Amino acid sequence: MRLMKIAFLASEVAPFAKTGGLADVAGALPKFLTQAGEDVRVFMPLYREVKKKRLELQKVIDGRDIPLGKENFPFSVWKYGGSLGIYFIDNDEFYDRDGLYGTSAGDYPDNALRFAFFSRACLETLKELDFSPQILHCHDWQTAFTLAFLRYSYGDDPFYTSIRSLFTIHNLAYQGLFERSVLGKIGLPDHLFNIRDLEFYGRVNFLKAGILYADAVSTVSPRYSREIQTPEFGYGLEGLLRQRKDSLFGILNGVDYFDWDPATDPLLPARFSPTDMEGKKVCKEELAKIFGLRGSSTELPVMGMVSRLAGQKGLDIVGEALDDIISLGVNLVILGTGDEKIQDALRTAQKGHPGRLGLMIAFNEKVARTIYSGSDMFLIPSRYEPCGLTQMYGLKYGAVPVVRATGGLDDTIEEYDPGARSGNGFKFEEYSAPALMKSVERAISFYRRKDHWHALLANAMACDYSWNRSVREYIKLYKKIAGA
Ligand code: ADP
């Protein structure tokens, strides 16, 4: 079988730079595609965070210029790795900064330029490397403009004409909205500022470029691919997505179990597996220590959360339900960064429940893994959730998910049925504190009935959300697009 050439563009890739699930996906999917025999090249910006890792990189392109509007911007390209090539686009003015997209004060004002530049630099690099992909796979608004450039800036160049594209939406709420003047600054024609192209309520919408100009569009779970075609989840783009529904696909993200397995995870204080759970107790003790949970705390059930602190993630209903959760005899542990208002609300809540509500405002991979491994349950009350990876990590690490039935959470979590002893967690429909509490109460009632809890843990830890199945689906889709 002929292997396919795939160029994979993402604004964050684990383990090099990460703010959320996109990085996990962009780190894992290319690896599994390569294992399946495809020829994949991954492109991401050379952020300060990447530089700090002092990787062994090889310079493959030196000091080239790219025109964006009236200005020229220089870039170099560095390659990392063997069979799976990762290419870092280097421009200090744009990427040698503290954050990937901004600071706690807000997004960087020149993000349009930073990512339009990245998109064009990737296209230039493909030609320079003489790597002409059958599929260009772009992710989220940061790389969506690649597809506009292909159409409007590279249309006459035969190197690019056979390239077909897939655009994956990891979260429809982040659209990359900018002023009209951005079009001129990045060198795209002003006539694209109309509602059939890139205009969106008086602004330019980067995500729209991806949805309009890609040969196919995908999102990260089957249920979310249906939800985004409705006004409740469509963020104003539901009409456009419905127009493209024959080319819109939902493929569930997977888990890289080489990286996420409590039996081998080097970041855990102790290791464990379904047949030997002793190590999980050590993790629970360590978790209590890190978060200063009260003395008898290892006796009490611990419910964990690892989350961006964003409106999407349901922390408002957690706040409303907090007193009730704590009075059920549960210790709650939250690790997250993001929205300052949410941070403040959590800090205030913590003062009201010393030793019972553990809080860390940080982005910390090791602590995150200690939470997955040391918790009995894992809470994800999202308003919407395109796929969600944390419930899948919770399953593998023996932290039974309690989730809101939306998007990928609904696709991956099945309510526990005590009669059949089937199911892998608990879920609630209505976005409200009482509905959340009902699920938490149900989870706790089975936690106290050890035979049920053992059955549930066994079901949860046996769930297989590995990439194998999703990779097959992606390859099928790539072939369909390339053949079209
Ligand atoms: P999203 O992409 O919306 O943030 P996902 O569930 O898809 O949500 O992915 C979140 C990823 O980010 C997971 O790998 C999770 O462990 C990680 N994560 C989120 N917040 C933190 C944090 N504060 N510290 C460490 N890891 C975090």
Short mmCIF file of C-alpha atoms and ligand atoms in Angstrom, two decimals:
data_model
loop_
_atom_site.label_atom_id
_atom_site.label_comp_id
_atom_site.label_asym_id
_atom_site.label_seq_id
_atom_site.Cartn_x
_atom_site.Cartn_y
_atom_site.Cartn_z
CA MET A 1 0.00 0.00 0.00
CA ARG A 2 1.33 3.44 -0.91
CA LEU A 3 2.13 5.55 2.11
CA MET A 4 0.62 8.99 2.40
CA LYS A 5 2.54 12.19 3.00
CA ILE A 6 0.90 14.28 5.68
CA ALA A 7 1.86 17.73 6.96
CA PHE A 8 0.49 18.36 10.42
CA LEU A 9 0.27 21.98 11.64
CA ALA A 10 -0.52 22.83 15.26
CA SER A 11 0.13 25.73 17.61
CA GLU A 12 1.00 23.41 20.51
CA VAL A 13 2.45 19.91 20.59
CA ALA A 14 3.19 17.84 23.72
CA PRO A 15 5.70 17.38 25.24
CA PHE A 16 7.24 20.55 23.73
CA ALA A 17 4.59 23.15 24.62
CA LYS A 18 1.13 22.63 26.05
CA THR A 19 -1.83 24.57 27.37
CA GLY A 20 -4.55 21.94 26.83
CA GLY A 21 -5.80 18.90 24.97
CA LEU A 22 -4.69 20.08 21.51
CA ALA A 23 -1.07 19.52 22.53
CA ASP A 24 -1.78 15.96 23.66
CA VAL A 25 -3.51 15.19 20.38
CA ALA A 26 -0.85 16.87 18.22
CA GLY A 27 1.84 15.00 20.15
CA ALA A 28 0.22 11.59 19.86
CA LEU A 29 -1.73 11.37 16.60
CA PRO A 30 1.30 11.90 14.29
CA LYS A 31 3.22 9.28 16.26
CA PHE A 32 0.48 6.70 15.75
CA LEU A 33 0.03 7.67 12.09
CA THR A 34 3.75 7.11 11.61
CA GLN A 35 3.50 3.73 13.32
CA ALA A 36 0.68 2.89 10.93
CA GLY A 37 3.13 3.52 8.09
CA GLU A 38 2.31 7.08 6.99
CA ASP A 39 4.95 9.76 6.34
CA VAL A 40 4.12 12.63 8.72
CA ARG A 41 5.87 15.95 9.34
CA VAL A 42 4.75 18.09 12.27
CA PHE A 43 5.13 21.87 12.39
CA MET A 44 4.91 24.16 15.42
CA PRO A 45 6.37 27.52 16.54
CA LEU A 46 9.68 27.62 18.39
CA TYR A 47 8.34 29.15 21.60
CA ARG A 48 10.54 30.25 24.48
CA GLU A 49 9.16 27.27 26.39
CA VAL A 50 10.56 24.94 23.72
CA LYS A 51 13.94 26.69 23.69
CA LYS A 52 14.22 26.26 27.45
CA LYS A 53 14.09 22.49 26.98
CA ARG A 54 17.46 22.65 25.21
CA LEU A 55 16.56 19.96 22.69
CA GLU A 56 19.06 18.80 20.16
CA LEU A 57 17.85 20.58 17.05
CA GLN A 58 19.23 20.73 13.57
CA LYS A 59 18.84 23.90 11.53
CA VAL A 60 17.31 23.01 8.17
CA ILE A 61 16.40 26.46 6.87
CA ASP A 62 18.34 29.59 7.76
CA GLY A 63 17.28 33.21 7.64
CA ARG A 64 14.55 33.19 5.00
CA ASP A 65 12.08 36.05 4.60
CA ILE A 66 8.33 35.93 4.26
CA PRO A 67 6.26 38.82 2.99
CA LEU A 68 3.15 39.55 5.03
CA GLY A 69 1.37 42.61 3.66
CA LYS A 70 3.98 45.30 3.14
CA GLU A 71 6.57 43.90 5.50
CA ASN A 72 9.07 41.08 5.37
CA PHE A 73 9.60 38.83 8.36
CA PRO A 74 12.56 36.49 8.76
CA PHE A 75 12.36 32.88 9.87
CA SER A 76 14.52 29.84 10.33
CA VAL A 77 13.45 26.24 10.75
CA TRP A 78 14.81 23.64 13.14
CA LYS A 79 14.24 19.91 12.97
CA TYR A 80 13.97 17.54 15.88
CA GLY A 81 13.71 13.79 15.91
CA GLY A 82 14.27 10.80 13.72
CA SER A 83 11.58 9.04 11.76
CA LEU A 84 8.87 11.46 12.88
CA GLY A 85 10.17 14.88 11.88
CA ILE A 86 9.11 17.78 14.09
CA TYR A 87 9.87 21.16 12.59
CA PHE A 88 10.01 24.32 14.68
CA ILE A 89 9.40 27.67 12.99
CA ASP A 90 11.78 30.17 14.54
CA ASN A 91 11.21 33.91 14.80
CA ASP A 92 12.15 35.47 18.13
CA GLU A 93 10.05 38.58 17.68
CA PHE A 94 6.91 36.43 17.54
CA TYR A 95 7.65 33.39 19.69
CA ASP A 96 10.35 34.19 22.22
CA ARG A 97 7.77 35.22 24.83
CA ASP A 98 6.56 33.90 28.18
CA GLY A 99 3.17 32.56 27.06
CA LEU A 100 2.04 30.71 23.97
CA TYR A 101 -0.95 32.94 23.26
CA GLY A 102 -0.73 35.65 25.91
CA THR A 103 -0.27 36.35 29.59
CA SER A 104 -2.74 36.42 32.51
CA ALA A 105 -3.50 39.99 31.41
CA GLY A 106 -4.89 38.74 28.08
CA ASP A 107 -4.01 37.59 24.58
CA TYR A 108 -1.05 39.11 22.74
CA PRO A 109 -2.39 41.89 20.50
CA ASP A 110 -0.43 40.65 17.48
CA ASN A 111 -1.71 37.05 17.56
CA ALA A 112 -3.19 37.40 14.07
CA LEU A 113 0.21 38.28 12.68
CA ARG A 114 2.02 35.67 14.79
CA PHE A 115 -0.10 32.81 13.51
CA ALA A 116 -0.60 34.05 9.96
CA PHE A 117 3.18 34.20 9.83
CA PHE A 118 3.41 30.66 11.20
CA SER A 119 0.92 29.44 8.58
CA ARG A 120 2.86 30.96 5.71
CA ALA A 121 6.22 29.89 7.05
CA CYS A 122 4.93 26.29 7.14
CA LEU A 123 3.85 26.47 3.49
CA GLU A 124 7.24 27.90 2.48
CA THR A 125 9.02 25.22 4.46
CA LEU A 126 7.14 22.43 2.70
CA LYS A 127 8.48 23.64 -0.64
CA GLU A 128 11.96 24.23 0.69
CA LEU A 129 12.04 20.65 2.04
CA ASP A 130 10.48 19.41 -1.20
CA PHE A 131 7.85 17.67 0.90
CA SER A 132 4.63 17.89 -1.05
CA PRO A 133 1.94 16.39 1.17
CA GLN A 134 -1.21 14.70 -0.09
CA ILE A 135 -2.85 15.98 3.07
CA LEU A 136 -2.33 19.19 4.94
CA HIS A 137 -3.90 18.69 8.36
CA CYS A 138 -4.51 21.99 10.17
CA HIS A 139 -5.78 22.42 13.72
CA ASP A 140 -7.80 25.27 15.23
CA TRP A 141 -7.83 28.93 14.26
CA GLN A 142 -4.09 29.41 14.67
CA THR A 143 -3.40 27.36 11.54
CA ALA A 144 -6.64 27.99 9.64
CA PHE A 145 -5.18 30.81 7.56
CA THR A 146 -2.87 28.32 5.88
CA LEU A 147 -5.92 27.31 3.86
CA ALA A 148 -6.68 30.90 2.85
CA PHE A 149 -3.04 31.42 1.78
CA LEU A 150 -3.11 28.21 -0.25
CA ARG A 151 -6.09 29.49 -2.14
CA TYR A 152 -5.24 33.18 -2.50
CA SER A 153 -1.43 33.41 -2.40
CA TYR A 154 -0.17 30.09 -3.76
CA GLY A 155 -2.93 29.22 -6.22
CA ASP A 156 -0.64 29.51 -9.26
CA ASP A 157 2.27 27.52 -7.88
CA PRO A 158 2.12 23.91 -9.13
CA PHE A 159 3.92 22.68 -6.01
CA TYR A 160 0.79 23.40 -3.98
CA THR A 161 -2.05 22.63 -6.37
CA SER A 162 -2.39 18.93 -5.57
CA ILE A 163 -2.46 19.41 -1.79
CA ARG A 164 -5.77 18.45 -0.16
CA SER A 165 -6.68 19.55 3.34
CA LEU A 166 -8.39 18.58 6.56
CA PHE A 167 -9.22 21.18 9.19
CA THR A 168 -9.85 19.92 12.73
CA ILE A 169 -11.78 21.99 15.25
CA HIS A 170 -10.73 21.24 18.82
CA ASN A 171 -12.90 23.94 20.36
CA LEU A 172 -15.35 26.04 18.36
CA ALA A 173 -15.48 28.80 20.96
CA TYR A 174 -11.95 29.95 20.12
CA GLN A 175 -12.32 31.49 16.68
CA GLY A 176 -9.50 33.99 16.26
CA LEU A 177 -11.47 37.21 15.78
CA PHE A 178 -9.62 40.31 14.57
CA GLU A 179 -10.21 43.71 13.04
CA ARG A 180 -10.72 44.03 9.29
CA SER A 181 -7.34 45.73 8.85
CA VAL A 182 -5.69 42.40 9.65
CA LEU A 183 -6.38 41.18 6.11
CA GLY A 184 -4.10 43.83 4.60
CA LYS A 185 -1.47 43.27 7.28
CA ILE A 186 -1.19 39.57 6.54
CA GLY A 187 -1.46 40.00 2.78
CA LEU A 188 -4.90 38.67 1.96
CA PRO A 189 -7.31 40.52 -0.35
CA ASP A 190 -9.72 42.90 1.34
CA HIS A 191 -12.62 41.54 -0.75
CA LEU A 192 -12.62 38.50 1.56
CA PHE A 193 -14.28 40.79 4.07
CA ASN A 194 -17.83 39.75 3.26
CA ILE A 195 -20.09 37.31 5.03
CA ARG A 196 -19.69 34.57 2.42
CA ASP A 197 -15.95 34.60 3.16
CA LEU A 198 -14.21 35.70 6.33
CA GLU A 199 -16.38 38.42 7.81
CA PHE A 200 -18.16 37.56 11.02
CA TYR A 201 -20.23 40.27 12.70
CA GLY A 202 -17.90 43.08 11.65
CA ARG A 203 -14.66 41.23 12.27
CA VAL A 204 -12.39 38.77 10.51
CA ASN A 205 -12.84 35.19 11.72
CA PHE A 206 -9.79 32.95 11.29
CA LEU A 207 -11.72 29.76 12.12
CA LYS A 208 -14.11 30.49 9.27
CA ALA A 209 -11.18 30.25 6.84
CA GLY A 210 -10.60 26.69 8.01
CA ILE A 211 -14.25 25.70 7.78
CA LEU A 212 -14.73 27.29 4.36
CA TYR A 213 -11.54 26.44 2.53
CA ALA A 214 -10.59 22.97 3.80
CA ASP A 215 -11.57 19.98 1.68
CA ALA A 216 -13.03 18.42 4.83
CA VAL A 217 -13.61 19.50 8.40
CA SER A 218 -13.49 17.32 11.46
CA THR A 219 -13.99 17.70 15.15
CA VAL A 220 -12.94 15.58 18.07
CA SER A 221 -16.00 13.51 18.96
CA PRO A 222 -19.09 12.32 17.09
CA ARG A 223 -21.50 14.04 19.49
CA TYR A 224 -19.67 17.40 19.29
CA SER A 225 -19.75 17.21 15.48
CA ARG A 226 -23.56 17.15 15.75
CA GLU A 227 -23.79 19.69 18.59
CA ILE A 228 -21.86 22.38 16.73
CA GLN A 229 -24.52 22.40 14.02
CA THR A 230 -27.01 23.78 16.59
CA PRO A 231 -27.36 27.33 17.95
CA GLU A 232 -26.64 26.17 21.52
CA PHE A 233 -23.11 25.01 20.66
CA GLY A 234 -22.42 26.64 17.29
CA TYR A 235 -21.20 30.05 18.51
CA GLY A 236 -22.73 31.69 15.45
CA LEU A 237 -21.09 29.27 13.00
CA GLU A 238 -23.83 26.60 13.12
CA GLY A 239 -25.30 27.67 9.77
CA LEU A 240 -21.95 27.42 8.01
CA LEU A 241 -21.23 24.07 9.65
CA ARG A 242 -24.62 22.77 8.55
CA GLN A 243 -23.79 23.83 5.00
CA ARG A 244 -20.66 21.71 5.21
CA LYS A 245 -22.30 18.79 6.98
CA ASP A 246 -21.52 16.29 4.21
CA SER A 247 -17.83 17.04 4.70
CA LEU A 248 -17.95 17.31 8.51
CA PHE A 249 -16.74 14.35 10.55
CA GLY A 250 -16.42 13.52 14.25
CA ILE A 251 -13.45 11.39 15.26
CA LEU A 252 -12.87 10.77 18.95
CA ASN A 253 -9.45 11.67 20.35
CA GLY A 254 -7.44 8.83 21.78
CA VAL A 255 -5.05 8.36 24.67
CA ASP A 256 -1.36 7.67 24.24
CA TYR A 257 -1.12 4.79 26.74
CA PHE A 258 2.67 4.70 26.33
CA ASP A 259 2.63 8.07 28.06
CA TRP A 260 -0.50 7.70 30.20
CA ASP A 261 -0.34 4.42 32.10
CA PRO A 262 -0.22 4.22 35.93
CA ALA A 263 1.76 0.98 35.68
CA THR A 264 4.72 2.79 34.10
CA ASP A 265 4.22 6.55 34.67
CA PRO A 266 7.54 7.87 36.03
CA LEU A 267 5.87 11.02 37.41
CA LEU A 268 3.77 9.09 39.96
CA PRO A 269 4.89 8.58 43.56
CA ALA A 270 4.03 4.87 43.12
CA ARG A 271 2.81 2.72 40.28
CA PHE A 272 -0.24 0.48 40.10
CA SER A 273 -2.42 -1.54 37.76
CA PRO A 274 -5.88 -3.15 37.89
CA THR A 275 -4.37 -6.30 39.39
CA ASP A 276 -2.22 -4.51 41.96
CA MET A 277 -3.80 -1.39 43.38
CA GLU A 278 -1.48 -0.90 46.39
CA GLY A 279 0.39 1.93 44.67
CA LYS A 280 -2.83 3.93 44.31
CA LYS A 281 -2.97 4.27 48.13
CA VAL A 282 0.52 5.80 48.10
CA CYS A 283 -0.61 8.24 45.40
CA LYS A 284 -3.63 9.16 47.51
CA GLU A 285 -1.43 9.84 50.53
CA GLU A 286 0.91 11.97 48.43
CA LEU A 287 -2.05 13.89 47.06
CA ALA A 288 -3.31 14.59 50.60
CA LYS A 289 0.16 15.83 51.53
CA ILE A 290 0.56 18.13 48.50
CA PHE A 291 -2.85 19.72 49.05
CA GLY A 292 -2.77 19.73 52.85
CA LEU A 293 -5.89 17.62 53.15
CA ARG A 294 -6.88 16.84 56.72
CA GLY A 295 -5.45 13.92 58.73
CA SER A 296 -8.13 11.32 58.16
CA SER A 297 -8.29 12.48 54.57
CA THR A 298 -7.05 9.28 53.02
CA GLU A 299 -10.11 7.58 54.51
CA LEU A 300 -12.42 10.04 52.80
CA PRO A 301 -13.15 9.77 49.11
CA VAL A 302 -11.18 12.30 47.06
CA MET A 303 -12.62 13.88 43.97
CA GLY A 304 -10.14 15.51 41.59
CA MET A 305 -10.30 18.18 38.90
CA VAL A 306 -7.53 19.17 36.46
CA SER A 307 -8.83 21.92 34.27
CA ARG A 308 -8.27 25.13 32.43
CA LEU A 309 -10.12 27.72 34.49
CA ALA A 310 -12.51 28.85 31.77
CA GLY A 311 -16.27 29.43 31.70
CA GLN A 312 -16.64 26.27 29.62
CA LYS A 313 -15.42 24.02 32.42
CA GLY A 314 -18.35 24.35 34.84
CA LEU A 315 -16.57 25.74 37.88
CA ASP A 316 -19.54 27.99 38.62
CA ILE A 317 -21.81 25.02 39.37
CA VAL A 318 -19.01 23.38 41.35
CA GLY A 319 -18.91 26.56 43.44
CA GLU A 320 -22.66 26.40 44.01
CA ALA A 321 -22.51 22.73 44.97
CA LEU A 322 -19.32 22.98 47.00
CA ASP A 323 -20.80 23.05 50.52
CA ASP A 324 -22.97 20.04 49.69
CA ILE A 325 -20.07 18.11 48.18
CA ILE A 326 -17.93 18.72 51.24
CA SER A 327 -20.74 17.84 53.66
CA LEU A 328 -21.14 14.49 51.89
CA GLY A 329 -17.70 13.68 53.28
CA VAL A 330 -15.79 14.22 50.06
CA ASN A 331 -12.44 15.99 49.75
CA LEU A 332 -12.20 18.00 46.56
CA VAL A 333 -8.89 18.81 44.88
CA ILE A 334 -8.59 21.31 42.02
CA LEU A 335 -5.56 22.08 39.84
CA GLY A 336 -5.97 24.75 37.18
CA THR A 337 -4.93 28.01 35.61
CA GLY A 338 -6.80 30.63 33.62
CA ASP A 339 -9.49 33.19 34.22
CA GLU A 340 -8.61 35.46 37.13
CA LYS A 341 -12.22 35.76 38.33
CA ILE A 342 -12.49 31.99 38.59
CA GLN A 343 -9.15 31.85 40.40
CA ASP A 344 -10.35 34.41 42.94
CA ALA A 345 -13.65 32.62 43.48
CA LEU A 346 -11.80 29.35 44.10
CA ARG A 347 -9.36 30.98 46.53
CA THR A 348 -12.27 32.40 48.51
CA ALA A 349 -14.03 29.03 48.50
CA GLN A 350 -10.90 27.34 49.74
CA LYS A 351 -10.72 29.61 52.77
CA GLY A 352 -14.19 28.38 53.73
CA HIS A 353 -13.12 24.73 53.61
CA PRO A 354 -9.58 24.44 54.94
CA GLY A 355 -8.16 20.95 54.65
CA ARG A 356 -11.17 19.79 52.63
CA LEU A 357 -10.86 21.77 49.40
CA GLY A 358 -7.34 21.50 47.99
CA LEU A 359 -6.45 24.16 45.44
CA MET A 360 -3.41 24.82 43.29
CA ILE A 361 -3.41 27.60 40.71
CA ALA A 362 -0.68 26.38 38.39
CA PHE A 363 0.06 24.39 35.27
CA ASN A 364 1.91 21.38 36.61
CA GLU A 365 2.14 18.06 34.79
CA LYS A 366 3.40 16.11 37.81
CA VAL A 367 0.71 17.38 40.15
CA ALA A 368 -1.89 16.70 37.44
CA ARG A 369 -0.81 13.08 37.28
CA THR A 370 -0.78 12.81 41.06
CA ILE A 371 -4.41 13.94 41.00
CA TYR A 372 -5.43 11.37 38.35
CA SER A 373 -3.68 8.63 40.31
CA GLY A 374 -4.57 9.69 43.85
CA SER A 375 -8.26 10.52 43.35
CA ASP A 376 -11.16 8.13 43.70
CA MET A 377 -13.36 10.17 41.41
CA PHE A 378 -12.78 12.78 38.75
CA LEU A 379 -15.22 15.64 38.23
CA ILE A 380 -15.85 17.21 34.78
CA PRO A 381 -19.03 19.31 34.87
CA SER A 382 -18.38 21.10 31.55
CA ARG A 383 -20.95 23.32 29.90
CA TYR A 384 -19.67 21.85 26.64
CA GLU A 385 -16.72 19.56 25.96
CA PRO A 386 -15.54 18.86 22.40
CA CYS A 387 -13.86 15.60 23.43
CA GLY A 388 -12.22 15.88 26.82
CA LEU A 389 -9.12 13.89 27.62
CA THR A 390 -9.17 14.16 31.40
CA GLN A 391 -12.06 11.70 31.77
CA MET A 392 -10.06 9.17 29.73
CA TYR A 393 -6.97 9.70 31.90
CA GLY A 394 -9.21 9.42 35.00
CA LEU A 395 -10.53 6.05 33.76
CA LYS A 396 -7.05 4.65 33.21
CA TYR A 397 -5.77 5.92 36.57
CA GLY A 398 -8.72 4.57 38.55
CA ALA A 399 -10.44 7.92 39.20
CA VAL A 400 -14.06 7.26 38.26
CA PRO A 401 -15.43 10.11 36.11
CA VAL A 402 -18.48 12.11 37.15
CA VAL A 403 -19.31 14.17 34.07
CA ARG A 404 -21.91 16.26 32.37
CA ALA A 405 -23.40 14.42 29.37
CA THR A 406 -22.09 16.63 26.60
CA GLY A 407 -19.75 16.24 23.59
CA GLY A 408 -17.02 13.67 24.01
CA LEU A 409 -17.86 13.19 27.69
CA ASP A 410 -21.18 11.71 26.62
CA ASP A 411 -19.48 9.58 23.96
CA THR A 412 -16.99 8.05 26.40
CA ILE A 413 -18.77 7.73 29.74
CA GLU A 414 -21.54 5.22 30.33
CA GLU A 415 -23.64 5.48 33.49
CA TYR A 416 -22.95 2.72 36.03
CA ASP A 417 -25.73 0.14 36.11
CA PRO A 418 -25.64 -1.70 39.46
CA GLY A 419 -27.84 -4.54 38.16
CA ALA A 420 -25.62 -5.46 35.25
CA ARG A 421 -22.52 -3.99 36.93
CA SER A 422 -21.81 -2.31 33.62
CA GLY A 423 -20.76 1.29 32.90
CA ASN A 424 -17.65 3.30 33.71
CA GLY A 425 -18.84 6.42 35.53
CA PHE A 426 -21.68 8.80 36.32
CA LYS A 427 -23.22 11.53 34.23
CA PHE A 428 -25.85 14.23 34.46
CA GLU A 429 -27.76 16.07 31.75
CA GLU A 430 -28.86 19.43 33.08
CA TYR A 431 -26.23 22.11 33.57
CA SER A 432 -27.02 22.87 37.22
CA ALA A 433 -25.64 22.37 40.73
CA PRO A 434 -28.58 20.12 41.83
CA ALA A 435 -28.07 17.83 38.80
CA LEU A 436 -24.35 17.69 39.50
CA MET A 437 -25.06 16.87 43.17
CA LYS A 438 -27.37 14.00 42.25
CA SER A 439 -24.54 12.39 40.29
CA VAL A 440 -22.00 13.00 43.04
CA GLU A 441 -24.39 11.45 45.61
CA ARG A 442 -24.86 8.42 43.38
CA ALA A 443 -21.11 8.05 42.97
CA ILE A 444 -20.55 8.27 46.72
CA SER A 445 -23.31 5.74 47.47
CA PHE A 446 -21.52 3.18 45.29
CA TYR A 447 -18.13 4.19 46.68
CA ARG A 448 -19.44 3.06 50.06
CA ARG A 449 -20.55 -0.32 48.67
CA LYS A 450 -17.17 -1.85 48.07
CA ASP A 451 -18.28 -4.70 45.80
CA HIS A 452 -19.89 -2.20 43.45
CA TRP A 453 -16.89 0.10 43.61
CA HIS A 454 -14.53 -2.73 42.70
CA ALA A 455 -16.71 -3.61 39.72
CA LEU A 456 -16.83 0.01 38.63
CA LEU A 457 -13.07 0.51 39.00
CA ALA A 458 -12.42 -2.64 37.01
CA ASN A 459 -14.73 -1.43 34.24
CA ALA A 460 -13.16 2.04 34.24
CA MET A 461 -9.56 0.87 34.16
CA ALA A 462 -10.30 -1.65 31.41
CA CYS A 463 -11.66 0.98 29.02
CA ASP A 464 -9.58 1.18 25.89
CA TYR A 465 -9.49 4.60 24.27
CA SER A 466 -6.17 4.05 22.57
CA TRP A 467 -5.39 5.86 19.32
CA ASN A 468 -5.50 2.70 17.20
CA ARG A 469 -9.16 2.97 16.29
CA SER A 470 -9.14 6.75 15.76
CA VAL A 471 -5.99 6.53 13.65
CA ARG A 472 -7.74 4.07 11.35
CA GLU A 473 -10.60 6.54 11.02
CA TYR A 474 -8.24 9.43 10.25
CA ILE A 475 -6.43 7.38 7.59
CA LYS A 476 -9.74 6.46 6.01
CA LEU A 477 -10.74 10.11 5.96
CA TYR A 478 -7.36 11.25 4.56
CA LYS A 479 -7.74 8.73 1.73
CA LYS A 480 -11.23 9.88 0.99
CA ILE A 481 -10.06 13.51 0.83
CA ALA A 482 -6.93 12.72 -1.21
CA GLY A 483 -8.94 10.65 -3.67
CA ALA A 484 -11.65 13.23 -4.11
P1 ADP B 1 -8.94 21.34 27.08
O1 ADP B 1 -8.20 21.05 25.83
O2 ADP B 1 -10.27 21.99 26.87
O3 ADP B 1 -8.14 22.09 28.08
P2 ADP B 1 -8.86 18.46 27.54
O4 ADP B 1 -9.55 17.61 28.53
O5 ADP B 1 -9.02 18.06 26.11
O6 ADP B 1 -9.31 19.96 27.79
O7 ADP B 1 -7.28 18.46 27.82
C1 ADP B 1 -6.72 19.03 28.93
C2 ADP B 1 -5.26 18.62 29.02
O8 ADP B 1 -4.53 19.62 29.71
C3 ADP B 1 -5.06 17.33 29.82
O9 ADP B 1 -3.87 16.70 29.40
C4 ADP B 1 -4.89 17.88 31.24
O10 ADP B 1 -4.19 16.97 32.08
C5 ADP B 1 -4.06 19.11 30.96
N1 ADP B 1 -4.19 20.18 31.96
C6 ADP B 1 -5.20 21.08 32.09
N2 ADP B 1 -4.94 21.93 33.09
C7 ADP B 1 -3.76 21.57 33.61
C8 ADP B 1 -2.94 22.07 34.68
N3 ADP B 1 -3.31 23.12 35.40
N4 ADP B 1 -1.76 21.45 34.94
C9 ADP B 1 -1.38 20.37 34.20
N5 ADP B 1 -2.10 19.86 33.18
C10 ADP B 1 -3.26 20.45 32.89
#
